[in-house]
């Protein structure tokens, strides 16, 4: 394991070696990108939930409690 | 193994390694949309559609089911799909941070039981459906030829072996045809029913009161929501395996909400539900032939059976891919993994009637752990670890690893899962569909998910220092040795 490596493969198996190589080159920049991209995802999800809550509320009022 | 297209074309990616950007197969909205639609709208939707009118009011059943699906899918997205998308690993790997490196075996077992169970049920339905079509062509109303059912089932197994050995990319290509096919068939079926009954009568007919689960309208709505949430949470173990191959965050929500929840699932189930209440059976082999006539009906039913094959392929892919978590299988050639995954289906081929009578129950019970797992992983990732896990630690098997806990298992999570399953079965029996009075307010799945999340948070705060939990999400040079497989 080089001094800059975060981890090393436990065995000489090519799969373990490839795993260690991928983990050592894991791009931390993606973490920052991830946090930026998270907000629009959560906003979109929130809209879906708001719409669903509105449909559920209208169903309760109109079909379950039969409010006229 | 999955062969990838694009810049990494020709290379092969192990199912156990974190997916790199160029290996992500779902680069377009439509490809992810059609894959999720196919998974949702395959032949098992008949079972769901057949259950919906039993809530007592068909309209309440349809609306409640759609609402439950959206809420359930939102929980699955937040709990496992988004972390899997971020780190490029599947649901079993994501669960390691909360359940422990060895504790995640519970998720693996749940995934194998439910995926194999549903693959078996779908295989049995398709094989018996083909035999029914052949019977109807010769002697309508006669007995299905059981030898033919077995032959068709083994032909299907051979087809699965051929298709799945080419990996997820081949299945994705098949779904580009199956997804639109299901949408067109569902729309055509609804138009046929609307033409025959008229839109008003179509929606206003219900099952007789004595056949309904309840006459309490609030409880009817709770049942419908429960069906939707339950089916969405049953996707928990599979969504990690798909989202790790998603390329763009712009496609994280839309395809699963529109394709997976509304079009593929709620709409298709609604068509089957309306058919069940008007024509006496949710089985398209019965109602489509009544509705469209012997020839056109047979063609449409044949298409539904054929289009279900890619969805069974997806389940077999999930089984073969997840089984690689078991260390001795991690390095087994992919075609042998596929053969291993389909081998239990040979038993199904020989016993299709028994499978349909019993395996739905086994597959449903196998999914019970995922209510609590969903709540636990959600609160663990987003609250305790502040939205980050240390990816290299997912592959460190030993006491030095951050996610090792005690003997590789987070016993707090195990306790919460056990209580969650007990609480769910106390509120609601998913086999007999009997429910307690409290069920009428929030159902059973949503309280269990919320209760598991809160209890897990409280117990983890008590048992583990906050610094210890939060630091497990910050990436530091660990110097650990990593390996593939549990």
Short mmCIF file of C-alpha atoms in Angstrom, two decimals, chain B residues 13 28 34 46 87 123 130 136 176 199 213 228 232 245 248 258 269 271 348 351 381 383 405 418 463 466 470:
data_model
loop_
_atom_site.label_atom_id
_atom_site.label_comp_id
_atom_site.label_asym_id
_atom_site.label_seq_id
_atom_site.Cartn_x
_atom_site.Cartn_y
_atom_site.Cartn_z
CA UNK B 13 -17.75 -5.11 -14.38
CA UNK B 28 -31.43 8.03 -20.58
CA UNK B 34 -39.03 1.24 -19.21
CA UNK B 46 -52.63 -9.62 -11.74
CA UNK B 87 -21.87 5.08 -3.98
CA UNK B 123 -42.69 -18.51 -14.05
CA UNK B 130 -49.42 -20.67 -22.14
CA UNK B 136 -58.62 -22.98 -25.15
CA UNK B 176 -37.02 -1.08 -24.13
CA UNK B 199 -66.79 5.22 -18.00
CA UNK B 213 -62.72 -7.19 3.59
CA UNK B 228 -49.45 0.11 -2.20
CA UNK B 232 -43.29 -0.48 -2.88
CA UNK B 245 -26.30 1.80 -12.58
CA UNK B 248 -27.80 11.12 -13.91
CA UNK B 258 -44.15 7.80 -13.20
CA UNK B 269 -53.22 -2.96 -11.25
CA UNK B 271 -57.00 -2.35 -15.13
CA UNK B 348 -41.14 -24.69 -9.61
CA UNK B 351 -44.85 -28.07 -9.23
CA UNK B 381 -27.68 7.15 6.75
CA UNK B 383 -29.54 11.36 10.55
CA UNK B 405 -20.12 -3.52 15.68
CA UNK B 418 -37.47 -8.30 15.31
CA UNK B 463 -25.63 2.60 22.92
CA UNK B 466 -22.66 10.38 18.56
CA UNK B 470 -20.90 10.38 12.77
#
